[in-house]
Tab-separated table of C-alpha atoms in Angstrom:
chain	number	residue	atom	x	y	z
A	1393	VAL	CA	88.805	135.678	86.588
A	1394	LYS	CA	90.916	135.015	89.659
A	1395	TYR	CA	94.451	133.891	89.061
A	1396	PRO	CA	96.309	131.819	91.648
A	1397	VAL	CA	98.593	133.857	93.841
A	1398	ALA	CA	102.188	132.669	94.146
A	1399	THR	CA	102.778	131.593	97.730
A	1400	SER	CA	106.553	131.425	97.484
A	1401	LEU	CA	109.087	133.352	95.473
A	1402	THR	CA	112.778	132.798	94.969
A	1403	MET	CA	114.470	134.499	97.877
A	1404	ARG	CA	117.043	137.125	96.996
A	1405	LEU	CA	120.423	136.503	98.568
A	1406	ILE	CA	122.220	139.749	99.291
A	1407	VAL	CA	125.201	137.929	100.751
A	1408	PRO	CA	126.059	134.309	99.874
A	1409	TRP	CA	126.021	131.805	102.705
A	1410	LYS	CA	129.344	130.363	101.669
A	1411	VAL	CA	132.346	132.653	101.411
A	1412	THR	CA	133.701	132.497	97.873
A	1413	PRO	CA	137.435	131.709	98.002
A	1414	ARG	CA	139.695	134.116	96.152
A	1415	GLU	CA	143.171	133.709	94.717
A	1416	ARG	CA	145.957	134.349	97.196
A	1417	ASP	CA	147.931	136.344	94.638
A	1418	GLN	CA	145.192	139.000	94.810
A	1419	ILE	CA	145.865	139.695	98.477
A	1420	THR	CA	147.803	142.836	99.426
A	1421	GLN	CA	150.029	143.553	102.399
A	1422	ILE	CA	149.139	146.873	103.991
A	1423	LYS	CA	151.475	148.466	106.549
A	1424	PHE	CA	150.408	151.317	108.837
A	1425	GLN	CA	151.243	153.020	112.140
A	1426	SER	CA	149.118	153.963	115.085
A	1427	ASN	CA	149.096	157.469	116.603
A	1428	ASP	CA	151.896	156.599	118.989
A	1429	GLY	CA	154.134	155.412	116.127
A	1430	GLU	CA	153.751	151.655	116.559
A	1431	SER	CA	153.848	149.750	113.242
A	1432	PHE	CA	151.249	147.152	112.145
A	1433	LYS	CA	150.311	145.276	108.994
A	1434	ILE	CA	147.342	143.388	107.636
A	1435	TYR	CA	146.746	141.234	104.549
A	1436	GLU	CA	143.587	142.142	102.698
A	1437	TYR	CA	142.090	141.753	99.234
A	1438	THR	CA	141.542	144.859	97.162
A	1439	LEU	CA	137.823	145.528	96.679
A	1440	ASP	CA	137.078	146.286	93.024
A	1441	SER	CA	133.340	145.528	92.933
A	1442	PHE	CA	130.282	147.723	93.408
A	1443	ASP	CA	128.113	144.735	94.317
A	1444	LEU	CA	126.345	145.316	97.618
A	1445	GLY	CA	127.139	141.887	98.965
A	1446	ASP	CA	130.832	142.238	98.102
A	1447	ILE	CA	131.064	145.638	99.809
A	1448	LEU	CA	129.364	144.389	102.975
A	1449	GLN	CA	131.635	141.338	103.181
A	1450	HIS	CA	134.723	143.475	102.591
A	1451	VAL	CA	133.810	145.916	105.363
A	1452	VAL	CA	133.242	143.102	107.886
A	1453	SER	CA	136.478	141.366	106.863
A	1454	PHE	CA	138.458	144.609	107.173
A	1455	GLU	CA	137.125	145.340	110.653
A	1456	GLN	CA	138.016	141.831	111.854
A	1457	LYS	CA	141.588	142.066	110.566
A	1458	ILE	CA	142.181	145.495	112.139
A	1459	CYS	CA	140.922	144.175	115.481
A	1460	GLN	CA	143.227	141.155	115.204
A	1461	ALA	CA	146.288	143.222	114.283
A	1462	VAL	CA	145.757	146.021	116.789
A	1463	THR	CA	144.648	144.539	120.081
A	1464	ASP	CA	144.605	147.818	122.018
A	1465	ARG	CA	141.253	149.521	121.541
A	1466	GLU	CA	142.637	153.057	121.933
A	1467	GLN	CA	145.304	152.483	119.315
A	1468	ARG	CA	142.954	151.138	116.660
A	1469	GLN	CA	140.416	153.984	116.881
A	1470	ARG	CA	142.079	156.011	114.131
A	1471	CYS	CA	143.291	152.946	112.198
A	1472	PHE	CA	139.898	152.195	110.647
A	1473	GLY	CA	139.518	155.485	108.773
A	1474	LYS	CA	143.223	155.763	107.978
A	1475	VAL	CA	143.663	152.301	106.398
A	1476	PHE	CA	140.259	151.494	104.856
A	1477	GLY	CA	140.738	153.603	101.726
A	1478	ARG	CA	143.922	151.683	100.874
A	1479	THR	CA	141.970	148.428	100.546
A	1480	LEU	CA	139.741	149.802	97.758
A	1481	ALA	CA	140.262	149.809	94.022
A	1482	ARG	CA	140.407	153.205	92.291
A	1483	PRO	CA	136.668	153.755	91.516
A	1484	LEU	CA	135.587	152.902	95.057
A	1485	GLN	CA	138.565	154.679	96.532
A	1486	ALA	CA	137.458	157.881	94.810
A	1487	THR	CA	133.987	157.519	96.346
A	1488	TRP	CA	135.515	156.981	99.799
A	1489	GLU	CA	137.758	160.038	99.412
A	1490	THR	CA	134.705	162.114	98.497
A	1491	PHE	CA	133.044	161.238	101.798
A	1492	THR	CA	136.222	161.717	103.853
A	1493	THR	CA	136.648	165.161	102.260
A	1494	GLN	CA	133.074	166.047	103.102
A	1495	PHE	CA	132.855	164.554	106.603
A	1496	GLY	CA	136.514	164.187	107.531
A	1497	VAL	CA	138.559	161.068	108.206
A	1498	PRO	CA	136.978	159.033	111.000
A	1499	VAL	CA	138.909	159.210	114.237
A	1500	ASN	CA	137.207	156.279	115.972
A	1501	ASP	CA	135.254	153.124	115.184
A	1502	ALA	CA	131.883	154.868	115.569
A	1503	GLY	CA	132.831	157.541	113.040
A	1504	PHE	CA	134.076	154.862	110.663
A	1505	PHE	CA	130.784	152.977	110.956
A	1506	ASN	CA	128.718	156.064	110.149
A	1507	LEU	CA	130.883	157.048	107.181
A	1508	VAL	CA	130.712	153.519	105.666
A	1509	LYS	CA	126.956	153.508	106.179
A	1510	ALA	CA	126.650	156.883	104.368
A	1511	MET	CA	128.729	155.595	101.442
A	1512	ILE	CA	126.623	152.438	101.095
A	1513	ALA	CA	123.411	154.462	101.304
A	1514	SER	CA	124.460	156.300	98.141
A	1515	PHE	CA	123.552	153.200	96.073
A	1516	ALA	CA	121.523	150.933	98.443
A	1517	THR	CA	117.886	151.241	99.576
A	1518	GLU	CA	115.648	150.112	102.415
A	1519	ASP	CA	114.448	147.207	100.271
A	1520	ASP	CA	117.962	145.818	100.330
A	1521	LYS	CA	117.855	145.833	104.112
A	1522	ARG	CA	114.502	144.032	104.201
A	1523	ASP	CA	115.819	141.462	101.728
A	1524	LEU	CA	118.825	140.817	103.945
A	1525	LEU	CA	116.579	140.351	106.991
A	1526	ASN	CA	114.350	137.964	105.047
A	1527	GLN	CA	117.425	136.042	104.002
A	1528	LEU	CA	118.158	135.441	107.671
A	1529	ARG	CA	114.591	134.553	108.668
A	1530	ASP	CA	114.096	132.134	105.765
A	1531	ALA	CA	117.582	130.671	105.800
A	1532	GLN	CA	118.153	127.063	104.713
A	1533	LYS	CA	121.498	125.508	105.570
A	1534	PRO	CA	123.303	124.398	102.400
A	1535	ARG	CA	124.667	120.873	102.328
A	1536	ASP	CA	128.270	122.020	101.903
A	1537	ILE	CA	128.250	124.225	105.014
A	1538	THR	CA	128.682	122.751	108.473
A	1539	VAL	CA	126.349	123.538	111.360
A	1540	GLN	CA	128.977	125.571	113.184
A	1541	SER	CA	129.933	127.560	110.073
A	1542	MET	CA	126.267	128.300	109.424
A	1543	TRP	CA	125.856	129.796	112.879
A	1544	TYR	CA	128.914	132.041	112.520
A	1545	ARG	CA	127.867	133.144	109.036
A	1546	MET	CA	124.386	134.081	110.212
A	1547	ASN	CA	125.931	136.257	112.931
A	1548	GLU	CA	128.137	138.010	110.375
A	1549	ILE	CA	125.241	138.718	108.031
A	1550	ASN	CA	123.097	139.942	110.928
A	1551	ASN	CA	125.781	142.496	111.763
A	1552	MET	CA	125.766	143.686	108.136
A	1553	VAL	CA	122.124	144.749	108.480
A	1554	ASP	CA	123.100	147.886	110.380
A	1555	TYR	CA	125.211	149.163	107.470
A	1556	LEU	CA	122.172	149.337	105.175
A	1557	PRO	CA	119.789	152.318	105.135
A	1558	GLY	CA	116.408	151.923	106.836
A	1559	GLN	CA	114.772	151.796	110.248
A	1560	ASP	CA	114.433	148.027	110.595
A	1561	PRO	CA	116.822	146.720	113.264
A	1562	LYS	CA	118.875	143.579	112.968
A	1563	LEU	CA	117.623	140.357	114.553
A	1564	THR	CA	117.840	139.987	118.298
A	1565	ALA	CA	119.734	137.095	119.888
A	1566	SER	CA	116.550	135.039	120.374
A	1567	GLN	CA	115.313	135.814	116.849
A	1568	LEU	CA	118.646	134.850	115.350
A	1569	LEU	CA	118.697	131.582	117.319
A	1570	LYS	CA	115.160	130.789	116.118
A	1571	ALA	CA	116.213	131.517	112.529
A	1572	PHE	CA	119.225	129.252	112.951
A	1573	HIS	CA	117.024	126.440	114.274
A	1574	ASP	CA	114.611	126.844	111.368
A	1575	SER	CA	117.468	126.710	108.864
A	1576	MET	CA	118.248	123.101	109.802
A	1577	PRO	CA	116.754	120.182	107.816
A	1578	GLN	CA	113.172	119.285	108.693
A	1579	ARG	CA	114.065	115.794	109.908
A	1580	TRP	CA	116.626	117.179	112.333
A	1581	ARG	CA	114.086	119.651	113.697
A	1582	ASP	CA	111.522	116.889	114.175
A	1583	ARG	CA	114.012	114.865	116.181
A	1584	PHE	CA	114.898	117.959	118.189
A	1585	LEU	CA	111.230	118.370	119.109
A	1586	ASN	CA	110.740	114.651	119.808
A	1587	ALA	CA	113.682	114.795	122.212
A	1588	GLY	CA	111.677	117.283	124.329
A	1589	LEU	CA	113.812	120.285	123.350
A	1590	THR	CA	112.613	123.740	122.339
A	1591	VAL	CA	114.441	126.817	121.097
A	1592	ASP	CA	113.017	129.009	123.875
A	1593	THR	CA	114.146	126.753	126.744
A	1594	THR	CA	117.404	125.323	125.353
A	1595	VAL	CA	120.665	127.207	125.615
A	1596	LEU	CA	122.763	127.921	122.525
A	1597	PRO	CA	125.638	125.474	123.254
A	1598	LYS	CA	123.197	122.584	123.640
A	1599	ILE	CA	121.362	123.493	120.414
A	1600	LEU	CA	124.635	123.669	118.497
A	1601	HIS	CA	125.785	120.357	119.973
A	1602	TYR	CA	122.513	118.604	119.107
A	1603	PHE	CA	122.581	119.666	115.461
A	1604	ARG	CA	126.283	118.835	115.152
A	1605	MET	CA	125.437	115.284	116.270
A	1606	GLN	CA	122.675	115.113	113.689
A	1607	GLU	CA	125.128	116.302	111.057
A	1608	ARG	CA	127.697	113.689	112.059
A	1609	ASN	CA	125.113	110.879	111.950
A	1610	ALA	CA	123.904	112.031	108.538
A	1611	ASP	CA	127.474	112.059	107.197
A	1612	GLN	CA	128.131	108.540	108.521
A	1613	HIS	CA	124.874	107.293	107.016
A	1614	ALA	CA	125.751	108.825	103.664
A	1615	GLN	CA	129.213	107.218	103.707
A	1616	THR	CA	127.687	103.831	104.581
A	1617	ASN	CA	125.208	104.096	101.716
A	1618	GLU	CA	127.939	105.128	99.323
A	1619	SER	CA	130.221	102.217	100.276
A	1620	GLY	CA	127.233	99.845	100.235
A	1621	GLY	CA	126.328	101.022	96.762
A	1622	ARG	CA	129.819	100.235	95.504
A	1623	ASN	CA	129.787	96.808	97.162
A	1624	GLY	CA	126.306	96.155	95.810
A	1625	THR	CA	127.507	96.951	92.339
A	1626	ARG	CA	130.423	94.562	92.727
A	1627	ASN	CA	128.129	91.868	94.178
A	1628	ARG	CA	125.648	92.244	91.359
A	1629	THR	CA	128.462	92.030	88.839
A	1630	SER	CA	129.918	88.910	90.435
A	1631	ASN	CA	126.486	87.306	90.747
A	1632	ASN	CA	125.781	87.956	87.108
A	1633	SER	CA	129.133	86.463	86.218
A	1634	ILE	CA	128.353	83.369	88.292
A	1635	LYS	CA	124.961	83.010	86.655
A	1636	LYS	CA	126.501	83.278	83.217
A	1637	SER	CA	129.180	80.723	84.066
A	1638	ASN	CA	126.618	78.333	85.557
A	1639	SER	CA	124.147	78.552	82.710
A	1640	GLY	CA	124.630	75.162	81.176
A	1641	GLY	CA	128.230	75.002	82.387
A	1642	LYS	CA	129.404	76.042	78.940
A	1643	LYS	CA	131.357	79.017	77.737
A	1644	HIS	CA	129.803	81.145	75.078
A	1645	THR	CA	132.351	80.614	72.368
A	1646	LYS	CA	132.023	80.972	68.671
A	1647	PRO	CA	130.487	77.748	67.303
A	1648	ASP	CA	132.287	75.771	64.634
A	1649	ASP	CA	130.722	74.639	61.399
A	1650	ALA	CA	129.399	71.423	62.941
A	1651	GLU	CA	127.844	73.245	65.900
A	1652	LYS	CA	126.045	75.713	63.637
A	1653	GLY	CA	124.002	72.938	61.971
A	1654	LYS	CA	123.340	70.929	65.129
A	1655	LYS	CA	119.683	70.188	65.848
A	1656	MET	CA	118.208	68.819	69.063
A	1657	SER	CA	115.373	66.288	69.084
A	1658	ALA	CA	112.474	66.212	71.530
A	1659	ASN	CA	114.259	63.746	73.851
A	1660	GLY	CA	117.267	66.038	74.256
A	1661	ARG	CA	119.604	64.102	71.940
A	1662	ILE	CA	121.118	65.323	68.696
A	1663	SER	CA	118.790	64.775	65.790
A	1664	ASP	CA	119.697	61.889	63.464
A	1665	ASP	CA	119.489	64.093	60.361
A	1666	THR	CA	122.128	66.514	61.732
A	1667	MET	CA	125.537	66.383	60.127
A	1668	CYS	CA	127.910	64.464	62.367
A	1669	PRO	CA	129.445	66.855	64.979
A	1670	ILE	CA	132.305	64.454	65.766
A	1671	HIS	CA	133.497	64.140	62.181
A	1672	PRO	CA	132.924	67.626	60.713
A	1673	LYS	CA	134.818	66.727	57.526
A	1674	GLY	CA	132.727	63.613	56.943
A	1675	LYS	CA	129.667	63.454	54.764
A	1676	HIS	CA	127.502	61.265	56.996
A	1677	THR	CA	124.779	62.271	59.458
A	1678	TRP	CA	124.748	61.709	63.190
A	1679	GLY	CA	122.243	58.904	62.737
A	1680	GLU	CA	124.706	57.099	60.458
A	1681	CYS	CA	127.787	57.635	62.624
A	1682	TYR	CA	129.354	54.597	64.342
A	1683	ALA	CA	130.032	56.773	67.418
A	1684	ASN	CA	126.279	57.286	67.951
A	1685	SER	CA	124.915	54.845	70.540
A	1686	TYR	CA	121.522	55.239	68.913
A	1687	ASN	CA	122.780	54.564	65.418
A	1688	LYS	CA	119.773	53.561	63.320
A	1689	ASN	CA	121.961	51.260	61.248
A	1690	THR	CA	122.988	49.118	64.194
A	1691	GLY	CA	123.783	46.130	62.027
A	1692	ASN	CA	126.164	48.077	59.808
A	1693	LYS	CA	128.601	49.236	62.491
A	1694	ARG	CA	132.309	49.448	61.857
A	1695	PRO	CA	133.954	46.013	62.141
A	1696	ALA	CA	135.735	45.345	65.370
A	1697	ASP	CA	139.460	44.846	65.649
A	1698	LYS	CA	140.264	41.122	65.631
A	1699	THR	CA	143.310	41.469	67.867
A	1700	LYS	CA	141.585	42.906	70.917
A	1701	GLU	CA	138.216	43.108	72.546
A	1702	LYS	CA	136.394	46.404	72.462
A	1703	ILE	CA	133.943	47.449	75.145
A	1704	PRO	CA	131.887	50.428	73.923
A	1705	LYS	CA	131.696	53.465	76.094
A	1706	LYS	CA	128.488	54.343	77.804
A	1707	SER	CA	126.745	57.506	76.597
A	1708	LYS	CA	126.202	60.229	79.180
A	1709	SER	CA	122.546	60.373	78.261
A	1710	ASP	CA	122.128	56.728	79.367
A	1711	ASP	CA	123.055	57.321	83.020
A	1712	ASN	CA	119.493	56.761	84.202
A	1713	LYS	CA	118.663	53.909	81.819
A	1714	THR	CA	119.288	50.165	81.868
A	1715	THR	CA	122.738	49.545	80.433
A	1716	VAL	CA	122.705	47.407	77.262
A	1717	TYR	CA	125.978	46.869	75.444
A	1718	ASN	CA	126.631	45.546	71.959
A	1719	VAL	CA	129.863	43.709	71.282
A	1720	ASP	CA	131.140	43.724	67.731
A	1721	VAL	CA	132.056	40.301	66.441
A	1722	ASP	CA	133.555	39.721	63.063
A	1723	SER	CA	131.629	37.371	60.807
A	1724	ASP	CA	134.785	35.331	60.257
A	1725	ASP	CA	135.170	34.707	63.985
A	1726	GLU	CA	131.552	33.727	64.636
A	1727	PRO	CA	131.403	30.098	65.861
A	1728	ALA	CA	129.175	27.416	64.437
A	1729	PRO	CA	125.901	26.843	66.227
A	1730	ALA	CA	127.080	23.490	67.499
A	1731	ASP	CA	129.965	25.161	69.354
A	1732	LYS	CA	127.760	27.441	71.430
A	1733	VAL	CA	127.912	27.088	75.184
A	1734	ALA	CA	124.615	26.701	76.995
A	1735	LYS	CA	123.754	29.733	79.020
A	1736	SER	CA	122.543	27.596	81.904
A	1737	ASN	CA	126.003	26.123	82.308
A	1738	ILE	CA	127.570	29.547	82.489
A	1739	LEU	CA	125.093	31.239	84.776
A	1740	ASN	CA	125.220	28.531	87.477
A	1741	ALA	CA	126.521	29.712	90.838
A	1742	GLY	CA	129.681	28.420	92.431
A	1743	THR	CA	132.613	26.891	90.628
A	1744	GLN	CA	132.089	26.569	86.894
A	1745	ILE	CA	134.202	24.365	84.650
A	1746	MET	CA	134.994	26.321	81.506
A	1747	PRO	CA	136.265	24.619	78.343
A	1748	SER	CA	139.979	25.002	77.714
A	1749	ALA	CA	142.902	23.348	76.118
A	1750	ASP	CA	143.240	21.188	79.219
A	1751	GLU	CA	139.857	19.603	79.954
A	1752	ASN	CA	140.839	18.863	83.579
A	1753	THR	CA	141.447	22.504	84.386
A	1754	THR	CA	138.775	24.215	86.451
A	1755	ILE	CA	138.531	27.957	86.749
A	1756	PRO	CA	136.726	29.245	89.857
A	1757	HIS	CA	134.958	32.506	89.257
A	1758	SER	CA	132.155	34.534	90.740
A	1759	HIS	CA	128.562	33.693	89.954
A	1760	HIS	CA	127.915	37.378	89.329
A	1761	ILE	CA	127.610	38.178	85.656
A	1762	ASP	CA	129.698	41.370	85.970
A	1763	CYS	CA	132.580	39.927	87.970
A	1764	PHE	CA	134.513	37.801	85.446
A	1765	SER	CA	138.258	37.748	85.832
A	1766	MET	CA	139.240	39.084	82.452
A	1767	HIS	CA	142.911	38.445	83.077
A	1768	SER	CA	142.316	34.809	83.963
A	1769	LEU	CA	140.034	34.181	81.006
A	1770	GLN	CA	142.375	35.834	78.574
A	1771	THR	CA	145.395	34.019	79.943
A	1772	ASP	CA	143.793	30.583	79.652
A	1773	PHE	CA	141.801	30.949	76.453
A	1774	ILE	CA	143.485	33.519	74.251
A	1775	ALA	CA	145.817	30.920	72.828
A	1776	ASP	CA	142.947	28.686	71.864
A	1777	LYS	CA	140.966	30.232	69.061
A	1778	SER	CA	137.991	27.961	69.604
A	1779	ALA	CA	137.815	28.932	73.265
A	1780	SER	CA	138.118	32.565	72.322
A	1781	GLN	CA	135.231	32.132	69.897
A	1782	LEU	CA	133.121	30.535	72.614
A	1783	TYR	CA	133.963	33.380	74.989
A	1784	PHE	CA	132.962	36.071	72.495
A	1785	GLN	CA	129.785	34.139	71.652
A	1786	TYR	CA	128.944	33.985	75.349
A	1787	ILE	CA	129.588	37.671	75.885
A	1788	SER	CA	127.506	38.523	72.818
A	1789	ASP	CA	124.549	36.393	73.904
A	1790	VAL	CA	124.565	37.591	77.514
A	1791	TYR	CA	124.725	41.295	76.773
A	1792	ALA	CA	122.264	41.021	73.925
A	1793	THR	CA	119.635	39.530	76.240
A	1794	GLY	CA	120.532	41.507	79.323
């Protein structure tokens, strides 16, 4: 039975790509003098870890700070071996003193390099060196590290290779540049190739500049997407609010007792057997209510007020239908049949002579059925009860027949 062979394994990181920040209260001020008596000082963290990556980073950091503090190369030759032991915690300091006792305190930078390499070799192997080289060759730039910082960090780690035991050399300048190019995101590398650029023919400054531009564009795109996502969320929320407010034009409030029992018929009106929604304390149904334009008991409507004419309001549901009004007339006010006015006399165009207290009075009015001068009619006829009865009979007959 043949088992599948793993093509990729989790790469071991000897040294992290991103420098882990440490507390500033852990830093120590170290003062020292050169051979000619000149005083210097550096600020360095005390190394208290036996981790290989921590030791390598501490050595590189110490060398950089000595070079920054002591600019003269001749003066700093003896400073490396003299000061390095003071930056170590007690267990590591004892190991360093063992080697300085055996080989002597380094008097130059080359002697310091060899002594540090011998100390690291006491607990590191050649496999550690190969792992560090593989870390460089298979590097992938983390999202939280800039292009420029990635290049500097790869150079630092490449210089750490020489401190580890083994015969494998560190990466050359061209190999390191190729590894840096390969550590960039695949899309950036594809664009680099499509632009007609290659690692072998492009100088380092131009490669760094190209990938910095790609990084800037990616950051701008990410910010645009993030702001667009927030706006999209707000737009979706406002759109949903608009839809809710426009759904029927009604607010979703808690229904009252009348609304709970309301039923709708097939034609969109309230069902006649529903309890009246206008008079919730009443005991009649909507079909029996006087306020219902479609009251099934049309003949039993509430009597009209004798002192004033009432014109019923038009129902909203009748906007698209022919308007037919009913005028309530009290039975006591209904005129005798002989007193009725012929419709033909009233509907004639032009000037119409209407009966009044003064038979010689003529009232000009429009021939249109909906253009009567209510003020004029009421002024002339309201005092005469018989004329008022004729007027109500006329209105009743006209609107009843359309």
